[in-house]
XYZ file of C-alpha atoms in Angstrom:
740
model
C 14.650 -17.772 10.378
C 15.241 -15.979 13.360
C 12.652 -15.235 16.270
C 13.321 -11.991 18.099
C 10.604 -10.381 20.377
C 10.771 -6.469 22.178
C 9.684 -2.807 22.334
C 9.357 -0.456 19.888
C 11.906 2.186 20.854
C 11.568 4.828 18.280
C 11.316 5.270 14.630
C 14.751 6.304 12.678
C 12.670 6.239 9.396
C 9.273 5.600 8.127
C 7.728 6.172 4.504
C 4.535 6.489 3.187
C 4.634 3.235 1.797
C 4.562 1.011 4.578
C 8.635 0.653 4.888
C 10.117 1.719 8.084
C 13.166 1.331 10.109
C 12.673 0.878 14.192
C 14.892 0.410 17.162
C 13.434 -2.534 18.906
C 14.674 -3.043 22.765
C 14.914 -6.803 23.241
C 15.739 -8.180 26.780
C 19.438 -8.282 25.753
C 19.910 -5.828 22.997
C 19.123 -2.780 21.252
C 18.163 -4.313 17.244
C 17.599 -2.091 14.324
C 15.100 -3.510 12.579
C 13.166 -2.631 8.875
C 10.484 -3.635 6.897
C 6.898 -3.198 6.406
C 6.817 -1.904 10.033
C 4.969 1.671 9.846
C 1.706 0.512 11.722
C 3.638 0.139 14.832
C 3.945 2.382 17.289
C 6.367 3.389 20.033
C 6.063 0.923 23.191
C 4.240 -2.042 21.222
C 5.664 -5.037 22.193
C 6.231 -7.353 18.900
C 7.268 -10.780 18.133
C 8.793 -10.667 14.820
C 10.285 -13.464 12.496
C 13.142 -12.723 9.792
C 17.179 -12.606 8.951
C 20.124 -10.665 10.345
C 21.548 -8.803 7.563
C 24.577 -6.558 7.262
C 24.145 -3.547 5.361
C 27.221 -2.021 3.821
C 26.515 1.815 5.400
C 24.686 0.968 8.706
C 25.924 -2.058 9.866
C 24.038 -5.381 11.306
C 20.030 -5.206 11.120
C 17.663 -7.599 11.238
C 15.535 -7.828 8.083
C 11.300 -8.529 9.559
C 9.685 -10.999 7.101
C 6.606 -11.449 9.895
C 5.745 -9.911 13.358
C 2.481 -9.742 15.485
C 1.860 -7.592 18.115
C 1.597 -8.848 21.692
C -0.571 -7.389 24.128
C 1.565 -5.934 27.062
C 0.657 -8.205 30.203
C 2.581 -6.982 32.985
C 2.526 -3.070 34.558
C 6.073 -2.031 33.106
C 4.785 -2.611 29.968
C 1.710 -1.297 29.838
C 2.951 2.344 31.402
C 5.367 1.792 28.663
C 2.657 1.495 26.023
C 0.779 4.084 27.235
C 3.316 6.656 27.913
C 4.574 6.328 24.242
C 2.048 8.316 22.717
C -0.059 5.256 21.057
C -3.014 6.625 22.507
C -3.524 10.187 22.193
C -4.053 12.434 25.325
C -1.747 10.121 27.296
C 1.381 11.154 28.184
C 4.427 9.634 30.471
C 3.101 11.785 33.936
C -0.923 10.048 33.266
C 0.458 7.209 32.138
C 2.038 6.130 35.453
C -0.757 7.106 37.745
C -3.046 5.086 35.459
C -0.672 2.260 36.099
C -0.474 2.734 39.596
C -4.027 3.050 40.326
C -5.631 0.307 38.289
C -1.990 -1.942 37.969
C -2.650 -5.453 36.206
C -6.244 -4.784 35.895
C -5.071 -1.441 33.289
C -5.862 -2.549 30.061
C -8.716 -4.498 31.005
C -10.399 -1.425 32.259
C -9.444 0.686 29.737
C -11.380 -1.656 26.785
C -14.152 -2.747 29.127
C -14.970 0.291 31.757
C -13.024 2.899 30.209
C -15.888 5.346 32.619
C -13.884 4.080 35.410
C -10.294 6.285 33.924
C -12.409 9.257 35.083
C -11.875 8.142 38.637
C -8.025 9.283 37.906
C -7.390 13.399 38.389
C -6.764 14.842 35.196
C -9.390 12.688 32.992
C -12.632 13.846 32.411
C -15.225 11.639 31.392
C -15.103 12.503 28.059
C -11.723 11.849 27.908
C -12.312 8.608 29.332
C -14.380 7.782 26.588
C -12.041 8.531 23.917
C -9.355 6.767 25.414
C -11.286 3.912 25.768
C -12.629 3.679 21.823
C -8.668 4.129 20.849
C -7.771 1.497 22.853
C -10.923 -0.623 21.243
C -9.477 0.472 17.941
C -6.302 -0.964 18.597
C -7.102 -4.084 19.908
C -9.407 -4.495 16.875
C -6.335 -4.156 14.452
C -4.231 -6.352 16.235
C -6.771 -8.690 16.401
C -7.794 -8.563 12.886
C -3.928 -8.848 12.146
C -3.438 -12.007 14.581
C -6.896 -13.372 12.628
C -5.631 -12.345 9.216
C -1.415 -13.728 10.054
C -2.999 -17.310 10.304
C -3.842 -17.673 6.606
C -0.284 -15.969 5.397
C -1.541 -12.409 4.915
C 1.521 -10.128 5.817
C 1.201 -7.377 7.967
C 0.971 -4.732 5.617
C -2.096 -6.542 3.748
C -3.849 -6.987 7.274
C -3.630 -3.107 8.015
C -4.883 -2.829 4.175
C -8.057 -5.486 4.975
C -8.883 -3.710 8.169
C -8.665 -0.543 6.741
C -10.809 -1.646 3.590
C -13.666 -3.626 5.248
C -13.374 -3.269 9.625
C -15.059 -5.386 11.702
C -16.632 -6.795 8.512
C -13.043 -8.184 7.414
C -14.328 -11.676 9.300
C -17.814 -12.088 7.130
C -15.900 -10.900 4.071
C -13.164 -13.845 4.704
C -15.639 -16.406 5.853
C -18.047 -15.970 3.070
C -16.674 -14.290 0.020
C -12.624 -14.107 0.387
C -12.516 -13.305 -3.560
C -14.334 -9.549 -2.671
C -10.586 -9.185 -1.882
C -9.113 -9.178 -5.564
C -11.804 -6.465 -6.339
C -11.386 -4.064 -3.412
C -7.998 -4.012 -2.718
C -5.102 -3.167 -4.498
C -1.902 -5.710 -4.462
C -4.749 -8.946 -3.961
C -5.384 -10.370 -6.674
C -6.881 -13.607 -7.646
C -4.337 -16.183 -6.973
C -3.628 -15.049 -3.388
C -7.418 -14.653 -2.553
C -7.385 -18.409 -3.819
C -5.223 -19.206 -1.917
C -6.540 -17.725 1.399
C -9.791 -19.712 0.463
C -8.404 -22.961 0.031
C -7.275 -22.170 3.647
C -10.240 -21.355 4.860
C -11.629 -24.299 3.819
C -14.060 -22.633 0.585
C -14.838 -25.133 -2.335
C -13.383 -25.425 -5.714
C -16.833 -25.203 -7.392
C -18.006 -21.807 -5.099
C -19.843 -19.764 -7.392
C -17.843 -16.669 -5.761
C -14.848 -18.820 -6.737
C -15.861 -19.024 -10.220
C -16.867 -15.431 -10.662
C -14.203 -13.907 -9.157
C -11.877 -16.239 -11.801
C -13.501 -15.284 -14.286
C -13.131 -11.637 -13.837
C -9.785 -12.271 -13.422
C -8.842 -13.900 -16.565
C -10.685 -10.765 -18.378
C -8.478 -8.550 -16.344
C -5.456 -10.387 -17.516
C -6.569 -10.023 -21.062
C -6.431 -6.253 -20.426
C -2.563 -6.193 -19.329
C -2.079 -7.982 -23.088
C -3.775 -5.225 -24.325
C -7.599 -6.903 -25.138
C -10.647 -5.038 -24.484
C -12.399 -8.242 -24.228
C -11.946 -12.373 -24.918
C -13.829 -14.276 -27.423
C -16.118 -16.782 -25.342
C -14.023 -19.986 -26.358
C -10.830 -18.559 -25.060
C -12.448 -17.397 -22.086
C -13.832 -20.615 -20.972
C -10.743 -22.473 -22.007
C -8.594 -19.811 -19.800
C -10.831 -19.965 -16.845
C -10.936 -23.714 -17.332
C -7.469 -24.130 -16.627
C -7.138 -21.604 -13.891
C -10.102 -22.769 -11.666
C -10.376 -26.674 -12.833
C -14.077 -26.155 -13.264
C -15.479 -27.352 -16.465
C -17.491 -25.653 -18.848
C -20.770 -25.667 -17.906
C -20.182 -24.294 -14.599
C -17.932 -21.669 -16.064
C -21.185 -20.850 -18.574
C -23.916 -20.404 -15.506
C -21.681 -18.230 -13.913
C -21.059 -15.947 -16.884
C -24.796 -16.286 -17.231
C -25.574 -14.509 -13.629
C -22.478 -12.329 -13.984
C -24.357 -10.745 -17.456
C -27.426 -10.488 -15.042
C -25.610 -8.874 -12.976
C -24.523 -6.564 -15.363
C -20.601 -7.475 -14.385
C -20.378 -8.436 -17.758
C -21.351 -7.884 -21.490
C -21.750 -10.339 -24.451
C -21.778 -9.037 -28.039
C -21.187 -11.366 -30.838
C -19.557 -14.113 -28.283
C -17.343 -11.430 -27.358
C -17.242 -10.808 -23.562
C -16.271 -7.955 -21.990
C -15.911 -6.585 -18.218
C -18.683 -4.105 -18.329
C -16.572 -0.829 -18.210
C -14.750 -2.087 -21.317
C -17.404 -2.523 -23.455
C -19.359 1.037 -22.161
C -16.262 2.884 -22.402
C -15.793 1.801 -26.445
C -19.507 2.350 -27.050
C -19.466 5.893 -25.303
C -16.096 6.284 -27.344
C -18.271 5.693 -30.617
C -20.895 8.221 -30.003
C -18.812 11.194 -29.409
C -16.654 10.351 -32.210
C -20.040 10.556 -33.926
C -21.243 13.746 -32.079
C -17.682 15.334 -33.222
C -17.804 14.410 -36.581
C -19.812 17.118 -37.950
C -19.885 19.253 -40.953
C -17.849 22.891 -40.698
C -19.762 24.749 -43.149
C -23.428 24.873 -44.837
C -23.580 22.226 -47.457
C -24.956 25.363 -50.166
C -21.790 27.638 -49.048
C -19.339 24.425 -49.813
C -17.993 25.539 -53.347
C -17.435 29.198 -52.967
C -15.674 28.343 -49.575
C -13.253 25.518 -51.281
C -12.280 28.127 -53.729
C -11.353 30.698 -51.151
C -9.612 28.033 -49.247
C -7.519 26.708 -51.620
C -6.348 29.962 -52.784
C -5.692 30.934 -48.909
C -3.796 27.553 -48.859
C -1.484 28.236 -52.127
C -0.477 31.764 -50.660
C 0.326 30.148 -47.696
C 2.324 27.674 -49.130
C 4.276 30.397 -51.387
C 4.605 33.004 -48.084
C 6.195 29.734 -45.681
C 7.853 28.093 -48.365
C 6.217 24.625 -47.757
C 5.213 22.496 -50.326
C 2.412 19.963 -50.520
C 1.253 17.566 -53.130
C -2.465 17.345 -53.900
C -2.981 14.454 -51.611
C -1.519 16.365 -48.481
C -3.547 19.823 -49.834
C -7.092 17.511 -50.034
C -6.253 16.430 -46.439
C -5.688 20.028 -45.162
C -9.053 20.922 -46.917
C -10.849 17.954 -45.044
C -9.380 18.900 -41.475
C -10.998 22.357 -42.553
C -14.470 21.142 -43.798
C -15.072 18.639 -41.035
C -15.306 18.535 -36.846
C -13.302 15.007 -36.930
C -10.338 13.825 -39.274
C -7.637 11.783 -39.146
C -4.422 11.578 -40.863
C -1.892 8.549 -41.278
C 0.938 7.874 -42.766
C 4.828 6.449 -42.826
C 7.950 8.287 -41.936
C 9.323 10.942 -44.478
C 5.479 11.181 -46.208
C 4.706 14.574 -44.976
C 2.426 14.430 -41.946
C 4.316 16.908 -40.196
C 4.281 19.286 -43.267
C 1.030 18.474 -43.622
C 0.148 19.360 -39.923
C 1.854 22.447 -40.032
C -0.239 23.948 -42.916
C -3.558 22.878 -41.069
C -2.114 25.357 -38.093
C -1.015 28.245 -40.508
C -4.238 28.213 -41.674
C -6.045 27.835 -38.633
C -3.889 30.546 -36.905
C -4.531 32.772 -39.906
C -8.582 32.495 -39.202
C -7.894 33.557 -35.020
C -8.396 29.745 -33.727
C -7.398 28.642 -30.630
C -4.968 25.666 -31.267
C -4.076 22.732 -28.691
C -1.112 20.266 -29.549
C -0.823 17.167 -27.470
C 1.074 13.687 -27.512
C 0.843 10.096 -25.083
C 4.439 10.680 -23.784
C 6.691 13.518 -22.982
C 9.319 12.710 -25.698
C 6.327 12.813 -28.479
C 5.260 16.084 -27.164
C 8.797 17.576 -27.111
C 8.990 16.215 -30.749
C 5.909 17.761 -31.923
C 6.975 21.226 -30.493
C 10.500 20.953 -32.392
C 8.368 19.736 -35.451
C 5.537 22.956 -35.189
C 7.415 25.642 -32.878
C 4.316 25.588 -31.547
C 3.956 24.232 -27.332
C 2.782 20.486 -27.192
C 1.720 19.017 -24.135
C 0.934 15.340 -23.196
C -2.312 14.360 -23.063
C -1.917 13.935 -19.490
C -1.017 17.298 -19.081
C -3.613 18.745 -21.327
C -6.718 17.111 -19.541
C -4.790 18.441 -16.379
C -4.314 15.162 -14.712
C -5.184 15.036 -10.746
C -5.680 12.395 -8.698
C -6.980 11.348 -5.064
C -4.105 11.168 -3.094
C -6.228 9.138 -0.441
C -6.822 6.362 -2.819
C -4.247 3.611 -1.999
C -4.876 1.573 -4.815
C -4.078 4.323 -7.710
C -7.346 3.465 -9.873
C -9.256 6.651 -9.143
C -7.766 9.008 -11.330
C -9.499 12.361 -12.295
C -9.063 14.552 -15.150
C -10.079 18.261 -14.262
C -10.604 18.558 -18.302
C -14.106 16.594 -18.647
C -17.608 17.290 -19.974
C -17.991 19.384 -17.348
C -14.830 21.726 -17.948
C -14.156 20.944 -21.644
C -10.625 22.185 -23.460
C -11.226 25.609 -24.437
C -9.932 25.446 -27.867
C -11.068 26.078 -31.338
C -8.482 23.059 -32.866
C -6.839 20.192 -30.675
C -4.411 17.912 -32.621
C -3.131 14.707 -30.948
C 0.052 13.315 -32.640
C 1.107 9.473 -32.009
C -2.212 8.251 -31.768
C -1.279 4.689 -32.478
C 0.162 5.140 -28.765
C -3.248 6.351 -27.299
C -5.139 3.197 -25.490
C -8.809 3.462 -25.034
C -9.097 4.375 -21.441
C -6.995 7.791 -22.402
C -8.959 8.152 -25.475
C -12.142 8.116 -24.178
C -10.787 10.642 -21.490
C -9.564 13.152 -24.204
C -13.078 12.579 -25.932
C -15.101 13.313 -22.814
C -12.904 17.329 -22.837
C -13.670 17.710 -26.115
C -17.312 19.687 -27.281
C -19.293 19.119 -30.591
C -17.914 22.353 -32.860
C -14.315 21.692 -31.739
C -11.837 19.950 -34.537
C -10.089 17.115 -33.292
C -7.549 16.005 -35.938
C -5.709 12.631 -35.013
C -2.490 11.932 -36.234
C -0.368 9.119 -36.677
C 0.946 6.049 -37.958
C -1.331 3.064 -38.049
C 1.331 0.361 -38.835
C 3.138 0.870 -35.657
C 2.722 -1.263 -32.792
C -0.737 -0.806 -31.050
C -0.930 0.998 -27.731
C 0.574 -0.397 -24.618
C -2.665 -0.433 -22.613
C -5.793 -1.631 -24.076
C -7.216 -1.072 -27.345
C -6.030 -0.711 -30.833
C -7.801 2.952 -31.069
C -6.348 4.504 -34.296
C -6.624 1.017 -36.031
C -10.303 0.651 -34.982
C -11.446 4.312 -36.343
C -9.656 3.931 -39.773
C -10.722 0.559 -40.488
C -14.271 1.374 -39.640
C -14.165 3.597 -42.811
C -16.733 5.727 -41.211
C -14.888 9.302 -40.583
C -12.661 11.393 -43.154
C -9.164 10.318 -43.057
C -6.043 10.807 -45.719
C -3.253 8.062 -45.703
C 0.006 9.687 -47.020
C 2.035 7.335 -49.359
C 4.965 9.482 -51.135
C 7.922 9.164 -49.341
C 9.337 13.166 -50.350
C 12.394 14.084 -51.769
C 14.498 14.852 -49.053
C 13.125 11.771 -47.083
C 14.395 9.579 -49.907
C 18.191 10.431 -48.910
C 17.557 8.634 -45.294
C 17.737 4.551 -46.146
C 16.607 4.180 -42.704
C 12.879 5.498 -43.983
C 13.466 3.790 -47.855
C 13.720 0.643 -46.061
C 11.026 1.515 -42.979
C 9.013 1.531 -46.001
C 9.914 -1.536 -47.991
C 9.751 -3.620 -44.624
C 5.814 -2.294 -44.206
C 5.871 -3.619 -48.194
C 7.114 -7.085 -47.179
C 9.909 -6.560 -49.311
C 13.331 -7.680 -48.384
C 16.070 -4.561 -47.643
C 19.880 -4.540 -48.864
C 22.141 -5.517 -45.791
C 25.190 -4.360 -47.964
C 26.750 -1.311 -45.853
C 26.755 0.755 -48.769
C 24.147 3.107 -47.015
C 25.202 6.113 -44.416
C 22.508 5.635 -42.048
C 21.407 1.996 -41.994
C 24.050 -0.771 -41.309
C 23.955 -4.658 -40.675
C 26.785 -6.708 -38.421
C 26.277 -10.537 -39.224
C 26.975 -12.137 -35.929
C 26.221 -15.486 -34.979
C 26.515 -15.142 -31.290
C 25.320 -13.088 -28.303
C 28.526 -13.051 -26.966
C 30.061 -11.771 -29.931
C 26.882 -9.487 -30.013
C 28.072 -8.120 -26.654
C 31.486 -6.911 -27.149
C 30.455 -5.000 -30.568
C 27.500 -3.660 -29.176
C 29.987 -1.736 -26.187
C 32.516 -1.227 -28.833
C 29.834 0.741 -31.337
C 27.972 2.539 -28.008
C 31.546 3.561 -26.303
C 33.575 4.447 -29.583
C 31.866 4.961 -32.914
C 28.502 5.835 -32.535
C 28.571 9.020 -30.149
C 30.803 10.899 -33.014
C 28.801 10.032 -35.678
C 25.176 10.938 -34.237
C 26.840 13.811 -31.951
C 25.329 12.282 -29.409
C 26.326 11.012 -25.991
C 26.555 7.285 -25.303
C 23.174 7.035 -22.917
C 21.440 8.789 -25.782
C 21.759 5.500 -27.947
C 19.158 3.283 -27.147
C 19.485 -0.578 -27.886
C 15.915 -2.373 -28.435
C 15.202 -5.757 -28.624
C 11.520 -7.874 -28.885
C 12.139 -9.376 -25.565
C 12.542 -9.324 -22.187
C 14.428 -12.526 -21.079
C 17.193 -14.886 -22.924
C 20.345 -13.941 -24.510
C 19.724 -10.724 -25.898
C 16.408 -9.956 -23.893
C 16.519 -6.690 -22.147
C 17.048 -7.814 -18.719
C 20.484 -9.438 -19.681
C 21.493 -6.853 -21.775
C 20.680 -4.112 -18.873
C 23.309 -5.866 -16.737
C 25.867 -5.599 -19.621
C 25.405 -2.282 -20.668
C 25.556 -1.307 -16.942
C 28.295 -2.540 -16.083
C 30.431 -0.664 -19.360
C 28.668 2.414 -19.397
C 28.174 3.043 -15.707
C 30.700 1.313 -14.125
C 30.681 0.557 -10.388
C 32.631 3.887 -8.334
C 32.961 4.866 -4.756
C 31.686 8.384 -5.749
C 28.682 6.908 -6.931
C 25.565 5.391 -4.000
C 24.172 2.355 -5.075
C 20.772 -0.063 -4.081
C 20.088 -3.404 -4.431
C 16.536 -3.837 -5.025
C 15.543 -7.595 -5.667
C 17.615 -9.018 -8.545
C 18.248 -5.344 -9.987
C 20.999 -2.744 -9.130
C 20.771 0.649 -8.889
C 23.294 3.131 -9.399
C 23.585 6.363 -9.442
C 23.729 7.463 -13.025
C 22.220 5.037 -14.777
C 19.392 5.426 -17.218
C 15.937 3.924 -15.900
C 12.109 3.812 -16.804
C 9.023 4.062 -14.939
C 7.081 0.599 -16.343
C 3.408 1.539 -14.749
C 1.437 4.564 -15.060
C 1.311 6.299 -11.462
C -1.134 8.794 -11.390
C -0.190 10.329 -8.033
C 3.861 10.217 -8.004
C 4.701 14.305 -7.539
C 7.170 15.523 -9.976
C 8.974 18.859 -9.549
C 11.434 21.017 -11.527
C 13.989 22.654 -9.605
C 15.811 26.189 -10.640
C 18.763 28.079 -9.397
C 19.646 27.805 -5.690
C 16.532 24.629 -5.414
C 13.811 26.760 -5.367
C 10.241 24.680 -7.403
C 9.831 26.481 -10.827
C 6.953 24.018 -11.454
C 5.375 20.894 -10.409
C 2.735 18.277 -10.932
C 1.777 14.749 -10.780
C 1.920 11.479 -12.788
C 4.926 9.367 -14.502
C 3.659 6.906 -16.788
C 4.572 3.797 -18.599
C 7.640 4.232 -20.714
C 8.783 7.512 -19.460
C 12.725 7.720 -19.271
C 15.011 9.548 -16.896
C 18.381 9.026 -15.013
C 19.139 8.522 -11.167
C 20.319 11.548 -9.909
C 21.005 10.537 -6.220
C 20.058 7.539 -4.177
C 19.751 8.172 0.262
C 20.272 5.217 1.419
C 19.410 6.648 5.246
C 16.312 8.240 3.830
C 15.516 4.989 1.752
C 15.094 6.906 -1.602
C 16.717 7.549 -4.521
C 15.835 10.674 -7.191
C 15.027 10.401 -10.764
C 15.109 13.220 -13.751
C 13.089 13.070 -16.499
C 12.506 15.142 -19.371
C 12.368 18.802 -19.133
C 14.370 18.108 -15.638
C 11.002 16.748 -13.963
C 12.630 15.141 -10.631
C 10.639 12.257 -8.722
C 11.745 10.693 -5.772
C 11.155 7.298 -4.866
C 11.034 5.778 -1.518
C 12.111 1.827 -2.155
C 9.254 0.685 -1.457
C 8.249 2.012 -4.952
C 11.021 0.599 -6.796
C 8.852 -2.346 -8.376
C 8.177 0.460 -10.960
C 11.490 1.499 -12.092
C 14.008 -1.045 -14.733
C 17.281 -0.136 -16.034
C 16.906 1.349 -19.134
C 20.130 0.730 -21.425
C 18.209 -2.145 -23.575
C 14.152 -1.661 -23.883
C 11.690 -3.909 -25.813
C 10.605 -2.003 -28.971
C 6.812 -2.038 -27.425
C 8.657 0.307 -24.625
C 10.141 2.449 -27.488
C 6.777 3.444 -28.852
C 6.342 7.649 -30.013
C 10.206 7.590 -29.012
C 12.977 8.784 -31.135
C 16.832 8.187 -30.686
C 19.886 9.545 -32.424
C 20.648 6.367 -32.885
C 19.513 2.475 -32.277
C 21.016 -0.668 -31.974
C 19.084 -3.710 -32.619
C 20.541 -6.938 -31.799
C 18.173 -9.455 -33.805
C 19.547 -13.592 -33.837
C 16.540 -16.095 -32.707
C 13.296 -15.374 -30.985
C 9.662 -16.266 -30.847
C 7.920 -16.153 -34.506
C 5.095 -14.218 -32.496
C 7.418 -11.538 -31.420
C 9.952 -11.375 -34.699
C 7.342 -10.650 -37.039
C 7.397 -7.654 -39.660
C 5.150 -5.087 -37.584
C 7.916 -5.180 -34.562
C 11.135 -4.509 -37.168
C 9.076 -1.670 -38.867
C 8.032 -0.008 -35.275
C 12.014 -0.800 -33.991
C 13.816 0.937 -37.636
C 11.488 4.129 -37.666
C 12.660 5.126 -33.874
C 16.169 5.943 -35.258
C 16.282 9.246 -36.057
C 20.241 9.452 -37.598
C 21.343 5.579 -37.833
C 20.017 2.464 -37.615
C 22.557 -1.004 -37.049
C 21.344 -4.248 -36.593
C 23.531 -6.714 -35.056
C 22.894 -10.534 -35.644
C 21.282 -12.635 -38.638
C 19.986 -11.934 -42.616
C 18.290 -14.831 -42.386
C 16.160 -13.623 -39.020
C 15.500 -10.480 -40.717
C 14.334 -11.421 -43.947
C 11.954 -14.144 -41.935
C 10.482 -10.890 -39.891
C 9.806 -9.468 -43.095
C 8.147 -12.052 -44.478
C 6.266 -12.862 -41.067
C 2.796 -10.756 -41.116
C 1.693 -12.670 -38.008
C 0.879 -9.584 -35.446
C -0.184 -10.733 -32.035
C -4.074 -10.839 -32.857
C -5.982 -8.094 -30.205
C -9.431 -8.514 -29.110
C -10.919 -4.616 -29.388
C -14.739 -3.632 -30.322
C -13.837 0.028 -31.190
C -14.834 -0.641 -34.645
C -18.057 -2.670 -34.242
C -19.190 -0.167 -31.761
C -18.576 2.591 -34.255
C -20.343 0.575 -37.138
C -23.416 0.286 -34.847
C -23.560 3.838 -33.767
C -22.524 5.384 -37.308
C -24.169 3.235 -39.103
């Protein structure tokens, strides 16, 4: 670690996320420094620690790991600082007059007796006070950063803490540093716990225990749970905190009294999750209205069945009795659920519903959770479908740094203007998005939920579709029959066999389902490359980048992290014409296939037309969205990714933790998507991942061709393994409580 000190001369680059490149003047030379430095001001003196690194384009630079501001202590330093523009209203000429008047006393006068600045020509009494206030704020921030640095807090985080608490940060740090984990993005329980131990807060502190309990619940949310059983919460919290059961139970009781937690049947919720489930149940009940008077039903039904028969003839559509009854139920009821596996006629059924509603003059809105799913819905129905986020008109508070407060313009105050709302791929919808959707739908509007309940549950918390169906409280239809055209596809036939627990033929007599028995990962790599570069693109009439490798795991020889490095090397090799950027251990290159791995409601996208003119723009890129890197700009420290529908997003280098390579992705991340061809490497792995549900989901992602490389015994084991990851969700219970 190298130490340097000097004055900030000027900025070479500054981004909104805090990353900056500055020119630092030291006693010997000018040094280009980079790091989280955007809160510095020209003229400011700093002491920095870090290492010299060589940038391939810009040469030798100093990478700052830590810095602290140093108050100017001589006349030249003071004049340089004041002349830099750091204090609004003071330029070079005025700075020179101030320092000439007060000499070494300049900073003391400004901070302690600012009214004396009015002794200088050009400074009024009011302006003198304003300068004093600015200097005090600068001093307070500098002092706060110095104070926080003793606890190992980075400069960027120190600035966030100061902006959140101001002068109250000292009392927060001394009394309850665990508040940082609740109030500030980037501070989890572990960071807060580290700070608390340095301050000297005891391990059995009430604040620590409460914060740890809440942290365990939020970690569970990241695993897809809405609550934890009491015993599991106590077990996890005990391991984390090193506190006995009695101490934990006492604080859980206190948190219930403070309305931070809710306990139902030994299920412990963070309050917001419990009330989200409860309100969803209430809103579902309100939507579940009969759309006709009971006495009018017989005559109405006869007329509607006749209309449906005419529509089937007119549009040459073939529906069986269960499909017709599903359409009838969607007409009768304000809420209807349609489920079924691939090839069972869900799309045909939806199309018939739409034909009827259109003929009745009703306004219909279609939506799906992801852009890819919405695009497929548009192609299948001939009517534009949007993502649920766009349907609800996503907005976000740009001043909100922690990205938590997300606002939809469509809500209970401004509901969707439609008679019928149809949502596809409901298995992907988590409890938060479902809650936002229900708030925007008024009773009297038909809501039709469509999805395959046997797919993996949503990436986010909850299992909404499964819970609604398992409650048995609302009209629904589950389609099972595989239609004649679908029976010609072994992808569909095998998917249904797997779902029923039947073993499948792996004899390669199929036109769209292949298996290559291979024992070693290195051999699988070789054949995977051969298939992607050689045989498959022509076979499915697609490009190599359209072919998707899916894997159950992130790590290991056949995990997506290893596979992405190998596939990148062959599918997008280094080229002097392609810019690259190394972020952590991941090398991004122009042309790479990438995926967004967290919801970011504040990312702005634009669609650029001819001559670079923006033809559309909006906000929000979501977990699972896939695109390609168009450009990497080292000088501006940013890269540009193009997503579906030609949406372009600019990422600052500091945001690249939200992106990862996507030549290979986990099966969970593939939910709702469909690819011309899927390659599935399967050798060995943890039982909790290698199950029937995962294999079924992977196979149903392929449109034209599935190729499995690996072990036939592993495939048979997955089909036999019905142990899905347990997901703790209480929406079913809330529905049963509300509906009765």
